[in-house]
Amino acid sequence: ACERQIGMDKLELNVLTSTAAVRYRRSIRNAYIGGRKTDAVYWEPRRRSMKFTNLQIPCTVDPAGIILSFEVVGGYTMEDICGGPDCQYAAFDTSGVDGTCPVGFFSSV
């Protein structure tokens, strides 16, 4: 979402439950976004979310061309983490909670 020409700063994925956010906390490894490694993966149990932060992807990059990849380890799957076959995400144009954040889904399997 580049309505204000800011870009994407954060991507949040909904997690099944607060308990799941704690259980799967160490299950994400080798995260890359747009070909750049990121260790900025945070779990927020109270909001039931996993966040990729400090992305700083400018509006000049076509959002359809950005690839986020990561490994799920520990014998877990994205279906475990998301609680079903679809994962909901929100892409924020700010680091806070008040920016533009289009919501979508992707297949967890």
mmCIF file of C-alpha atoms in Angstrom:
data_model
loop_
_atom_site.group_PDB
_atom_site.id
_atom_site.type_symbol
_atom_site.label_atom_id
_atom_site.label_comp_id
_atom_site.label_asym_id
_atom_site.label_seq_id
_atom_site.Cartn_x
_atom_site.Cartn_y
_atom_site.Cartn_z
ATOM 1 C CA ALA A 1 0.000 0.000 0.000
ATOM 2 C CA CYS A 2 1.666 3.140 -1.172
ATOM 3 C CA GLU A 3 -1.109 5.663 -0.879
ATOM 4 C CA ARG A 4 1.102 8.031 1.092
ATOM 5 C CA GLN A 5 4.309 7.053 -0.749
ATOM 6 C CA ILE A 6 5.811 5.478 2.366
ATOM 7 C CA GLY A 7 6.155 1.820 1.364
ATOM 8 C CA MET A 8 5.969 -1.269 3.550
ATOM 9 C CA ASP A 9 7.630 -1.236 6.939
ATOM 10 C CA LYS A 10 6.036 -4.235 8.649
ATOM 11 C CA LEU A 11 4.243 -7.451 7.741
ATOM 12 C CA GLU A 12 2.106 -9.184 10.365
ATOM 13 C CA LEU A 13 0.761 -12.735 10.204
ATOM 14 C CA ASN A 14 -2.138 -13.775 12.413
ATOM 15 C CA VAL A 15 -1.390 -16.697 14.714
ATOM 16 C CA LEU A 16 -4.039 -19.184 15.856
ATOM 17 C CA THR A 17 -3.915 -18.331 19.587
ATOM 18 C CA SER A 18 -1.792 -16.521 22.155
ATOM 19 C CA THR A 19 -0.568 -19.934 23.312
ATOM 20 C CA ALA A 20 0.480 -20.766 19.745
ATOM 21 C CA ALA A 21 2.425 -17.487 19.541
ATOM 22 C CA VAL A 22 4.465 -18.613 22.553
ATOM 23 C CA ARG A 23 4.797 -22.276 21.458
ATOM 24 C CA TYR A 24 6.018 -21.512 17.920
ATOM 25 C CA ARG A 25 8.212 -18.535 18.825
ATOM 26 C CA ARG A 26 11.461 -20.228 17.805
ATOM 27 C CA SER A 27 10.061 -22.007 14.755
ATOM 28 C CA ILE A 28 10.957 -19.404 12.095
ATOM 29 C CA ARG A 29 14.485 -19.421 10.623
ATOM 30 C CA ASN A 30 16.286 -18.019 7.574
ATOM 31 C CA ALA A 31 13.800 -15.264 6.780
ATOM 32 C CA TYR A 32 14.385 -13.263 3.598
ATOM 33 C CA ILE A 33 12.299 -10.486 2.110
ATOM 34 C CA GLY A 34 13.101 -9.128 -1.306
ATOM 35 C CA GLY A 35 16.348 -11.151 -1.260
ATOM 36 C CA ARG A 36 17.542 -9.462 1.945
ATOM 37 C CA LYS A 37 18.004 -11.526 5.135
ATOM 38 C CA THR A 38 16.038 -10.310 8.124
ATOM 39 C CA ASP A 39 16.303 -11.334 11.746
ATOM 40 C CA ALA A 40 13.560 -8.886 12.730
ATOM 41 C CA VAL A 41 10.909 -11.527 13.424
ATOM 42 C CA TYR A 42 8.854 -10.814 16.534
ATOM 43 C CA TRP A 43 6.018 -12.711 18.156
ATOM 44 C CA GLU A 44 3.349 -10.808 20.033
ATOM 45 C CA PRO A 45 1.195 -13.286 21.988
ATOM 46 C CA ARG A 46 -1.287 -10.667 23.255
ATOM 47 C CA ARG A 47 -2.157 -9.690 19.670
ATOM 48 C CA ARG A 48 -1.794 -13.277 18.350
ATOM 49 C CA SER A 49 0.666 -12.208 15.681
ATOM 50 C CA MET A 50 4.089 -12.821 14.193
ATOM 51 C CA LYS A 51 5.759 -9.748 12.719
ATOM 52 C CA PHE A 52 8.486 -9.106 10.198
ATOM 53 C CA THR A 53 9.629 -5.566 11.039
ATOM 54 C CA ASN A 54 12.021 -2.883 9.784
ATOM 55 C CA LEU A 55 11.414 -3.959 6.193
ATOM 56 C CA GLN A 56 11.754 -0.474 4.663
ATOM 57 C CA ILE A 57 10.497 -1.535 1.247
ATOM 58 C CA PRO A 58 9.932 1.614 -0.805
ATOM 59 C CA CYS A 59 6.884 2.284 -2.955
ATOM 60 C CA THR A 60 9.072 2.147 -6.028
ATOM 61 C CA VAL A 61 9.212 -1.641 -5.594
ATOM 62 C CA ASP A 62 6.180 -3.435 -7.022
ATOM 63 C CA PRO A 63 4.580 -5.203 -4.000
ATOM 64 C CA ALA A 64 3.580 -8.097 -6.283
ATOM 65 C CA GLY A 65 7.291 -8.624 -6.928
ATOM 66 C CA ILE A 66 8.399 -8.873 -3.295
ATOM 67 C CA ILE A 67 9.034 -12.404 -2.054
ATOM 68 C CA LEU A 68 9.037 -13.309 1.621
ATOM 69 C CA SER A 69 10.570 -16.682 2.391
ATOM 70 C CA PHE A 70 11.415 -18.430 5.623
ATOM 71 C CA GLU A 71 11.840 -21.891 7.105
ATOM 72 C CA VAL A 72 9.469 -23.351 9.660
ATOM 73 C CA VAL A 73 11.505 -25.679 11.898
ATOM 74 C CA GLY A 74 10.953 -27.881 14.926
ATOM 75 C CA GLY A 75 8.498 -30.207 13.217
ATOM 76 C CA TYR A 76 5.881 -27.442 12.945
ATOM 77 C CA THR A 77 4.054 -26.204 9.853
ATOM 78 C CA MET A 78 2.452 -22.928 8.796
ATOM 79 C CA GLU A 79 -0.868 -24.702 9.162
ATOM 80 C CA ASP A 80 -0.014 -25.278 12.861
ATOM 81 C CA ILE A 81 0.960 -21.644 13.316
ATOM 82 C CA CYS A 82 -1.992 -20.126 11.435
ATOM 83 C CA GLY A 83 -4.516 -22.666 12.674
ATOM 84 C CA GLY A 84 -5.739 -23.837 9.295
ATOM 85 C CA PRO A 85 -5.107 -23.934 5.560
ATOM 86 C CA ASP A 86 -5.042 -20.128 5.162
ATOM 87 C CA CYS A 87 -2.847 -17.545 6.869
ATOM 88 C CA GLN A 88 -4.059 -13.979 7.236
ATOM 89 C CA TYR A 89 -1.550 -11.152 6.862
ATOM 90 C CA ALA A 90 -1.514 -7.378 7.048
ATOM 91 C CA ALA A 91 1.132 -5.178 5.420
ATOM 92 C CA PHE A 92 1.739 -1.922 7.314
ATOM 93 C CA ASP A 93 3.201 1.267 5.912
ATOM 94 C CA THR A 94 4.391 2.352 9.375
ATOM 95 C CA SER A 95 6.109 0.633 12.277
ATOM 96 C CA GLY A 96 3.156 1.412 14.583
ATOM 97 C CA VAL A 97 -0.418 0.169 14.561
ATOM 98 C CA ASP A 98 -2.082 3.138 12.874
ATOM 99 C CA GLY A 99 -0.829 2.992 9.290
ATOM 100 C CA THR A 100 -2.458 1.740 6.124
ATOM 101 C CA CYS A 101 -2.594 -2.036 6.332
ATOM 102 C CA PRO A 102 -4.220 -3.982 3.502
ATOM 103 C CA VAL A 103 -5.194 -7.470 4.622
ATOM 104 C CA GLY A 104 -4.948 -10.653 2.602
ATOM 105 C CA PHE A 105 -4.578 -14.425 2.824
ATOM 106 C CA PHE A 106 -2.109 -17.010 1.553
ATOM 107 C CA SER A 107 -2.196 -20.794 1.621
ATOM 108 C CA SER A 108 -0.356 -22.366 4.532
ATOM 109 C CA VAL A 109 -0.024 -25.716 2.777
#
